């Protein structure tokens, strides 16, 4: 039974991806601050703050003790921040960077060590089309996800020596809590910019992630978007 | 953890790595074997794999989590990753510090 570790499983994309993988026969370890309330014999949830190195270390140790190999890590947990750059409080920028970038750094290192030991594994970092679009009003968010993309490319080059691949997958606005604060007009404008006028559903995003997970030939270090960006 | 146990742990792991990387010279490693630099059979990624594997070996055998590459290691006058000899000294110290 293949095993995945997914962060941010309490809601949105992380929760939906967990449910899909469980339905496909995967074993899933979820890490989130609040409970997903998913009740499945192949799902184990850890309530932890992924920006806390010690907390994630404890989760990694606990998973190691099971002796299960980990095929996939999905760094999904994240937060967005909509604000003009000149009005964005430093604390907001710091908190976005911690949650989006440093938590990815943390989990990639801790679970990457497990995968390196196995000599196989795939790490999927979730990013956003806001990076290539250089979306105005999202400077802190875009910078944090650009850092995730850079981390993806560098870690891919380093960890391929241990048989571990790292990729980043990005989406336009998906109807989750993350995008609720964005106006409908702005969402439509972004969807038009990425040639997806009808938007992206959770199901389409998950299909895209699964297509990449199931592609054994996928190029490590690649950053791909479910979008047509010109 | 004794120094002899450290040496045994490191040499065993280097031999496994040697077989994996098809580098027979690593299978004959001794305490004097260099771990980086021109005379080493390990490249930088090989050294990363060795250190990462050793952290896991220590966790499994001694039930403690250690981070071998940290500011303490990097700031030492003589790098603990220079040779098997230096690494054994360092691992013995780190593990015993953690246990005490």
PDB file of N, CA and C in Angstrom, chain A residues 114-190:
ATOM      1  N   UNK A 114      14.074  10.778   5.410  1.00  0.00           N
ATOM      2  CA  UNK A 114      13.481   9.422   5.407  1.00  0.00           C
ATOM      3  C   UNK A 114      13.522   8.871   3.980  1.00  0.00           C
ATOM      4  N   UNK A 115      13.141   9.710   3.017  1.00  0.00           N
ATOM      5  CA  UNK A 115      13.135   9.273   1.610  1.00  0.00           C
ATOM      6  C   UNK A 115      14.556   8.992   1.126  1.00  0.00           C
ATOM      7  N   UNK A 116      15.503   9.816   1.547  1.00  0.00           N
ATOM      8  CA  UNK A 116      16.901   9.606   1.139  1.00  0.00           C
ATOM      9  C   UNK A 116      17.380   8.255   1.634  1.00  0.00           C
ATOM     10  N   UNK A 117      16.979   7.916   2.834  1.00  0.00           N
ATOM     11  CA  UNK A 117      17.357   6.628   3.416  1.00  0.00           C
ATOM     12  C   UNK A 117      16.733   5.479   2.606  1.00  0.00           C
ATOM     13  N   UNK A 118      15.506   5.694   2.142  1.00  0.00           N
ATOM     14  CA  UNK A 118      14.823   4.662   1.323  1.00  0.00           C
ATOM     15  C   UNK A 118      15.407   4.590  -0.085  1.00  0.00           C
ATOM     16  N   UNK A 119      16.042   5.709  -0.499  1.00  0.00           N
ATOM     17  CA  UNK A 119      16.556   5.895  -1.859  1.00  0.00           C
ATOM     18  C   UNK A 119      15.428   6.040  -2.881  1.00  0.00           C
ATOM     19  N   UNK A 120      14.279   6.473  -2.423  1.00  0.00           N
ATOM     20  CA  UNK A 120      13.213   6.814  -3.370  1.00  0.00           C
ATOM     21  C   UNK A 120      12.182   7.697  -2.675  1.00  0.00           C
ATOM     22  N   UNK A 121      11.405   8.409  -3.475  1.00  0.00           N
ATOM     23  CA  UNK A 121      10.354   9.264  -2.924  1.00  0.00           C
ATOM     24  C   UNK A 121      10.107  10.454  -3.832  1.00  0.00           C
ATOM     25  N   UNK A 122       8.927  11.016  -3.704  1.00  0.00           N
ATOM     26  CA  UNK A 122       8.565  12.200  -4.492  1.00  0.00           C
ATOM     27  C   UNK A 122       8.027  13.266  -3.547  1.00  0.00           C
ATOM     28  N   UNK A 123       8.579  14.458  -3.649  1.00  0.00           N
ATOM     29  CA  UNK A 123       8.099  15.575  -2.841  1.00  0.00           C
ATOM     30  C   UNK A 123       7.385  16.542  -3.773  1.00  0.00           C
ATOM     31  N   UNK A 124       6.129  16.831  -3.442  1.00  0.00           N
ATOM     32  CA  UNK A 124       5.323  17.744  -4.267  1.00  0.00           C
ATOM     33  C   UNK A 124       5.066  19.010  -3.467  1.00  0.00           C
ATOM     34  N   UNK A 125       5.590  20.115  -3.950  1.00  0.00           N
ATOM     35  CA  UNK A 125       5.348  21.403  -3.297  1.00  0.00           C
ATOM     36  C   UNK A 125       4.234  22.133  -4.046  1.00  0.00           C
ATOM     37  N   UNK A 126       3.263  22.603  -3.302  1.00  0.00           N
ATOM     38  CA  UNK A 126       2.162  23.319  -3.957  1.00  0.00           C
ATOM     39  C   UNK A 126       2.513  24.803  -4.084  1.00  0.00           C
ATOM     40  N   UNK A 127       2.403  25.296  -5.316  1.00  0.00           N
ATOM     41  CA  UNK A 127       2.693  26.705  -5.566  1.00  0.00           C
ATOM     42  C   UNK A 127       1.462  27.359  -6.215  1.00  0.00           C
ATOM     43  N   UNK A 128       1.651  28.433  -6.904  1.00  0.00           N
ATOM     44  CA  UNK A 128       0.497  29.179  -7.423  1.00  0.00           C
ATOM     45  C   UNK A 128       0.848  29.910  -8.722  1.00  0.00           C
ATOM     46  N   UNK A 129      -0.160  30.113  -9.551  1.00  0.00           N
ATOM     47  CA  UNK A 129       0.066  30.875 -10.788  1.00  0.00           C
ATOM     48  C   UNK A 129       0.366  32.340 -10.480  1.00  0.00           C
ATOM     49  N   UNK A 130       0.096  32.742  -9.228  1.00  0.00           N
ATOM     50  CA  UNK A 130       0.379  34.136  -8.852  1.00  0.00           C
ATOM     51  C   UNK A 130       1.865  34.457  -9.017  1.00  0.00           C
ATOM     52  N   UNK A 131       2.728  33.413  -8.975  1.00  0.00           N
ATOM     53  CA  UNK A 131       4.177  33.666  -9.126  1.00  0.00           C
ATOM     54  C   UNK A 131       4.505  34.110 -10.553  1.00  0.00           C
ATOM     55  N   UNK A 132       4.213  33.271 -11.576  1.00  0.00           N
ATOM     56  CA  UNK A 132       4.554  33.739 -12.928  1.00  0.00           C
ATOM     57  C   UNK A 132       3.741  34.955 -13.368  1.00  0.00           C
ATOM     58  N   UNK A 133       2.553  35.152 -12.783  1.00  0.00           N
ATOM     59  CA  UNK A 133       1.734  36.311 -13.162  1.00  0.00           C
ATOM     60  C   UNK A 133       2.187  37.582 -12.434  1.00  0.00           C
ATOM     61  N   UNK A 134       3.076  37.418 -11.455  1.00  0.00           N
ATOM     62  CA  UNK A 134       3.506  38.572 -10.637  1.00  0.00           C
ATOM     63  C   UNK A 134       2.295  39.375 -10.159  1.00  0.00           C
ATOM     64  N   UNK A 135       1.341  38.672  -9.558  1.00  0.00           N
ATOM     65  CA  UNK A 135       0.069  39.303  -9.197  1.00  0.00           C
ATOM     66  C   UNK A 135       0.224  40.463  -8.219  1.00  0.00           C
ATOM     67  N   UNK A 136      -0.289  41.614  -8.629  1.00  0.00           N
ATOM     68  CA  UNK A 136      -0.229  42.766  -7.734  1.00  0.00           C
ATOM     69  C   UNK A 136      -1.194  42.548  -6.561  1.00  0.00           C
ATOM     70  N   UNK A 137      -0.826  43.104  -5.408  1.00  0.00           N
ATOM     71  CA  UNK A 137      -1.659  42.940  -4.217  1.00  0.00           C
ATOM     72  C   UNK A 137      -1.348  41.664  -3.458  1.00  0.00           C
ATOM     73  N   UNK A 138      -0.355  40.898  -3.941  1.00  0.00           N
ATOM     74  CA  UNK A 138      -0.042  39.634  -3.269  1.00  0.00           C
ATOM     75  C   UNK A 138       1.470  39.479  -3.093  1.00  0.00           C
ATOM     76  N   UNK A 139       2.140  40.586  -2.857  1.00  0.00           N
ATOM     77  CA  UNK A 139       3.611  40.552  -2.807  1.00  0.00           C
ATOM     78  C   UNK A 139       4.144  39.533  -1.805  1.00  0.00           C
ATOM     79  N   UNK A 140       3.607  39.527  -0.595  1.00  0.00           N
ATOM     80  CA  UNK A 140       4.135  38.618   0.439  1.00  0.00           C
ATOM     81  C   UNK A 140       3.876  37.163   0.045  1.00  0.00           C
ATOM     82  N   UNK A 141       2.680  36.906  -0.447  1.00  0.00           N
ATOM     83  CA  UNK A 141       2.311  35.541  -0.854  1.00  0.00           C
ATOM     84  C   UNK A 141       3.158  35.068  -2.035  1.00  0.00           C
ATOM     85  N   UNK A 142       3.256  35.929  -3.050  1.00  0.00           N
ATOM     86  CA  UNK A 142       4.014  35.573  -4.254  1.00  0.00           C
ATOM     87  C   UNK A 142       5.487  35.338  -3.907  1.00  0.00           C
ATOM     88  N   UNK A 143       6.048  36.204  -3.065  1.00  0.00           N
ATOM     89  CA  UNK A 143       7.466  36.040  -2.699  1.00  0.00           C
ATOM     90  C   UNK A 143       7.672  34.725  -1.961  1.00  0.00           C
ATOM     91  N   UNK A 144       6.735  34.365  -1.084  1.00  0.00           N
ATOM     92  CA  UNK A 144       6.900  33.124  -0.315  1.00  0.00           C
ATOM     93  C   UNK A 144       6.797  31.903  -1.232  1.00  0.00           C
ATOM     94  N   UNK A 145       5.907  31.963  -2.227  1.00  0.00           N
ATOM     95  CA  UNK A 145       5.771  30.820  -3.142  1.00  0.00           C
ATOM     96  C   UNK A 145       6.919  30.788  -4.166  1.00  0.00           C
ATOM     97  N   UNK A 146       7.445  31.964  -4.502  1.00  0.00           N
ATOM     98  CA  UNK A 146       8.627  31.990  -5.384  1.00  0.00           C
ATOM     99  C   UNK A 146       9.790  31.323  -4.654  1.00  0.00           C
ATOM    100  N   UNK A 147       9.847  31.541  -3.340  1.00  0.00           N
ATOM    101  CA  UNK A 147      10.898  30.887  -2.540  1.00  0.00           C
ATOM    102  C   UNK A 147      10.687  29.371  -2.552  1.00  0.00           C
ATOM    103  N   UNK A 148       9.433  28.941  -2.498  1.00  0.00           N
ATOM    104  CA  UNK A 148       9.127  27.497  -2.544  1.00  0.00           C
ATOM    105  C   UNK A 148       9.585  26.916  -3.891  1.00  0.00           C
ATOM    106  N   UNK A 149       9.352  27.672  -4.966  1.00  0.00           N
ATOM    107  CA  UNK A 149       9.760  27.184  -6.300  1.00  0.00           C
ATOM    108  C   UNK A 149      11.289  27.091  -6.396  1.00  0.00           C
ATOM    109  N   UNK A 150      11.976  28.084  -5.833  1.00  0.00           N
ATOM    110  CA  UNK A 150      13.449  28.047  -5.855  1.00  0.00           C
ATOM    111  C   UNK A 150      13.942  26.858  -5.021  1.00  0.00           C
ATOM    112  N   UNK A 151      13.311  26.658  -3.879  1.00  0.00           N
ATOM    113  CA  UNK A 151      13.676  25.519  -3.019  1.00  0.00           C
ATOM    114  C   UNK A 151      13.464  24.200  -3.769  1.00  0.00           C
ATOM    115  N   UNK A 152      12.394  24.137  -4.536  1.00  0.00           N
ATOM    116  CA  UNK A 152      12.086  22.935  -5.322  1.00  0.00           C
ATOM    117  C   UNK A 152      13.232  22.630  -6.281  1.00  0.00           C
ATOM    118  N   UNK A 153      13.673  23.648  -7.018  1.00  0.00           N
ATOM    119  CA  UNK A 153      14.709  23.426  -8.033  1.00  0.00           C
ATOM    120  C   UNK A 153      16.051  23.021  -7.407  1.00  0.00           C
ATOM    121  N   UNK A 154      16.393  23.667  -6.296  1.00  0.00           N
ATOM    122  CA  UNK A 154      17.695  23.360  -5.682  1.00  0.00           C
ATOM    123  C   UNK A 154      17.662  21.991  -4.996  1.00  0.00           C
ATOM    124  N   UNK A 155      16.611  21.727  -4.222  1.00  0.00           N
ATOM    125  CA  UNK A 155      16.548  20.435  -3.517  1.00  0.00           C
ATOM    126  C   UNK A 155      16.460  19.283  -4.522  1.00  0.00           C
ATOM    127  N   UNK A 156      15.816  19.531  -5.664  1.00  0.00           N
ATOM    128  CA  UNK A 156      15.724  18.494  -6.700  1.00  0.00           C
ATOM    129  C   UNK A 156      17.121  18.107  -7.173  1.00  0.00           C
ATOM    130  N   UNK A 157      17.971  19.116  -7.373  1.00  0.00           N
ATOM    131  CA  UNK A 157      19.334  18.830  -7.846  1.00  0.00           C
ATOM    132  C   UNK A 157      20.141  18.098  -6.788  1.00  0.00           C
ATOM    133  N   UNK A 158      19.904  18.440  -5.525  1.00  0.00           N
ATOM    134  CA  UNK A 158      20.684  17.798  -4.460  1.00  0.00           C
ATOM    135  C   UNK A 158      20.188  16.384  -4.179  1.00  0.00           C
ATOM    136  N   UNK A 159      18.890  16.209  -4.085  1.00  0.00           N
ATOM    137  CA  UNK A 159      18.370  14.927  -3.588  1.00  0.00           C
ATOM    138  C   UNK A 159      18.224  13.844  -4.646  1.00  0.00           C
ATOM    139  N   UNK A 160      18.443  14.208  -5.902  1.00  0.00           N
ATOM    140  CA  UNK A 160      18.362  13.188  -6.955  1.00  0.00           C
ATOM    141  C   UNK A 160      19.457  12.136  -6.713  1.00  0.00           C
ATOM    142  N   UNK A 161      20.535  12.567  -6.051  1.00  0.00           N
ATOM    143  CA  UNK A 161      21.629  11.624  -5.723  1.00  0.00           C
ATOM    144  C   UNK A 161      21.123  10.507  -4.824  1.00  0.00           C
ATOM    145  N   UNK A 162      20.091  10.776  -4.042  1.00  0.00           N
ATOM    146  CA  UNK A 162      19.533   9.751  -3.143  1.00  0.00           C
ATOM    147  C   UNK A 162      18.228   9.171  -3.691  1.00  0.00           C
ATOM    148  N   UNK A 163      17.958   9.435  -4.969  1.00  0.00           N
ATOM    149  CA  UNK A 163      16.767   8.864  -5.604  1.00  0.00           C
ATOM    150  C   UNK A 163      15.473   9.578  -5.268  1.00  0.00           C
ATOM    151  N   UNK A 164      15.573  10.796  -4.716  1.00  0.00           N
ATOM    152  CA  UNK A 164      14.361  11.530  -4.325  1.00  0.00           C
ATOM    153  C   UNK A 164      14.096  12.645  -5.343  1.00  0.00           C
ATOM    154  N   UNK A 165      12.851  12.689  -5.831  1.00  0.00           N
ATOM    155  CA  UNK A 165      12.474  13.743  -6.776  1.00  0.00           C
ATOM    156  C   UNK A 165      11.671  14.833  -6.056  1.00  0.00           C
ATOM    157  N   UNK A 166      11.819  16.058  -6.538  1.00  0.00           N
ATOM    158  CA  UNK A 166      11.073  17.182  -5.961  1.00  0.00           C
ATOM    159  C   UNK A 166      10.467  17.986  -7.104  1.00  0.00           C
ATOM    160  N   UNK A 167       9.177  18.227  -7.030  1.00  0.00           N
ATOM    161  CA  UNK A 167       8.511  19.026  -8.060  1.00  0.00           C
ATOM    162  C   UNK A 167       7.597  20.063  -7.395  1.00  0.00           C
ATOM    163  N   UNK A 168       7.176  21.049  -8.164  1.00  0.00           N
ATOM    164  CA  UNK A 168       6.198  22.018  -7.652  1.00  0.00           C
ATOM    165  C   UNK A 168       5.038  22.082  -8.637  1.00  0.00           C
ATOM    166  N   UNK A 169       3.833  22.105  -8.114  1.00  0.00           N
ATOM    167  CA  UNK A 169       2.639  22.184  -8.946  1.00  0.00           C
ATOM    168  C   UNK A 169       1.802  23.382  -8.513  1.00  0.00           C
ATOM    169  N   UNK A 170       1.378  24.164  -9.503  1.00  0.00           N
ATOM    170  CA  UNK A 170       0.654  25.380  -9.167  1.00  0.00           C
ATOM    171  C   UNK A 170      -0.697  25.475  -9.840  1.00  0.00           C
ATOM    172  N   UNK A 171      -1.572  26.220  -9.199  1.00  0.00           N
ATOM    173  CA  UNK A 171      -2.944  26.358  -9.684  1.00  0.00           C
ATOM    174  C   UNK A 171      -3.371  27.815  -9.678  1.00  0.00           C
ATOM    175  N   UNK A 172      -4.437  28.058 -10.427  1.00  0.00           N
ATOM    176  CA  UNK A 172      -5.117  29.340 -10.330  1.00  0.00           C
ATOM    177  C   UNK A 172      -6.027  29.256  -9.111  1.00  0.00           C
ATOM    178  N   UNK A 173      -6.915  30.235  -8.947  1.00  0.00           N
ATOM    179  CA  UNK A 173      -7.784  30.203  -7.772  1.00  0.00           C
ATOM    180  C   UNK A 173      -8.697  28.965  -7.787  1.00  0.00           C
ATOM    181  N   UNK A 174      -8.697  28.246  -6.673  1.00  0.00           N
ATOM    182  CA  UNK A 174      -9.599  27.109  -6.499  1.00  0.00           C
ATOM    183  C   UNK A 174     -10.576  27.536  -5.404  1.00  0.00           C
ATOM    184  N   UNK A 175     -11.793  27.079  -5.483  1.00  0.00           N
ATOM    185  CA  UNK A 175     -12.788  27.518  -4.509  1.00  0.00           C
ATOM    186  C   UNK A 175     -12.550  26.852  -3.145  1.00  0.00           C
ATOM    187  N   UNK A 176     -11.653  27.452  -2.371  1.00  0.00           N
ATOM    188  CA  UNK A 176     -11.380  26.955  -1.014  1.00  0.00           C
ATOM    189  C   UNK A 176     -11.341  28.164  -0.090  1.00  0.00           C
ATOM    190  N   UNK A 177     -11.112  27.904   1.208  1.00  0.00           N
ATOM    191  CA  UNK A 177     -11.043  29.012   2.176  1.00  0.00           C
ATOM    192  C   UNK A 177      -9.956  30.020   1.802  1.00  0.00           C
ATOM    193  N   UNK A 178      -8.921  29.513   1.112  1.00  0.00           N
ATOM    194  CA  UNK A 178      -7.778  30.365   0.763  1.00  0.00           C
ATOM    195  C   UNK A 178      -8.184  31.513  -0.170  1.00  0.00           C
ATOM    196  N   UNK A 179      -9.184  31.253  -1.011  1.00  0.00           N
ATOM    197  CA  UNK A 179      -9.540  32.265  -2.014  1.00  0.00           C
ATOM    198  C   UNK A 179     -10.851  32.999  -1.705  1.00  0.00           C
ATOM    199  N   UNK A 180     -11.478  32.656  -0.576  1.00  0.00           N
ATOM    200  CA  UNK A 180     -12.773  33.276  -0.239  1.00  0.00           C
ATOM    201  C   UNK A 180     -12.697  34.796  -0.115  1.00  0.00           C
ATOM    202  N   UNK A 181     -11.516  35.287   0.309  1.00  0.00           N
ATOM    203  CA  UNK A 181     -11.402  36.730   0.546  1.00  0.00           C
ATOM    204  C   UNK A 181     -11.183  37.519  -0.748  1.00  0.00           C
ATOM    205  N   UNK A 182     -10.959  36.794  -1.859  1.00  0.00           N
ATOM    206  CA  UNK A 182     -10.676  37.497  -3.117  1.00  0.00           C
ATOM    207  C   UNK A 182     -11.989  37.776  -3.843  1.00  0.00           C
ATOM    208  N   UNK A 183     -12.114  38.972  -4.401  1.00  0.00           N
ATOM    209  CA  UNK A 183     -13.370  39.335  -5.061  1.00  0.00           C
ATOM    210  C   UNK A 183     -13.588  38.487  -6.318  1.00  0.00           C
ATOM    211  N   UNK A 184     -14.851  38.283  -6.670  1.00  0.00           N
ATOM    212  CA  UNK A 184     -15.188  37.463  -7.846  1.00  0.00           C
ATOM    213  C   UNK A 184     -14.569  38.055  -9.115  1.00  0.00           C
ATOM    214  N   UNK A 185     -14.570  39.382  -9.207  1.00  0.00           N
ATOM    215  CA  UNK A 185     -14.003  40.050 -10.386  1.00  0.00           C
ATOM    216  C   UNK A 185     -12.522  39.742 -10.539  1.00  0.00           C
ATOM    217  N   UNK A 186     -11.825  39.791  -9.403  1.00  0.00           N
ATOM    218  CA  UNK A 186     -10.380  39.549  -9.453  1.00  0.00           C
ATOM    219  C   UNK A 186     -10.115  38.087  -9.826  1.00  0.00           C
ATOM    220  N   UNK A 187     -10.914  37.182  -9.261  1.00  0.00           N
ATOM    221  CA  UNK A 187     -10.734  35.758  -9.581  1.00  0.00           C
ATOM    222  C   UNK A 187     -10.976  35.522 -11.070  1.00  0.00           C
ATOM    223  N   UNK A 188     -12.022  36.154 -11.609  1.00  0.00           N
ATOM    224  CA  UNK A 188     -12.310  35.978 -13.040  1.00  0.00           C
ATOM    225  C   UNK A 188     -11.172  36.516 -13.899  1.00  0.00           C
ATOM    226  N   UNK A 189     -10.623  37.647 -13.463  1.00  0.00           N
ATOM    227  CA  UNK A 189      -9.518  38.246 -14.220  1.00  0.00           C
ATOM    228  C   UNK A 189      -8.310  37.296 -14.250  1.00  0.00           C
ATOM    229  N   UNK A 190      -8.022  36.700 -13.099  1.00  0.00           N
ATOM    230  CA  UNK A 190      -6.881  35.751 -13.040  1.00  0.00           C
ATOM    231  C   UNK A 190      -7.187  34.540 -13.919  1.00  0.00           C
TER     232      UNK A 190
END
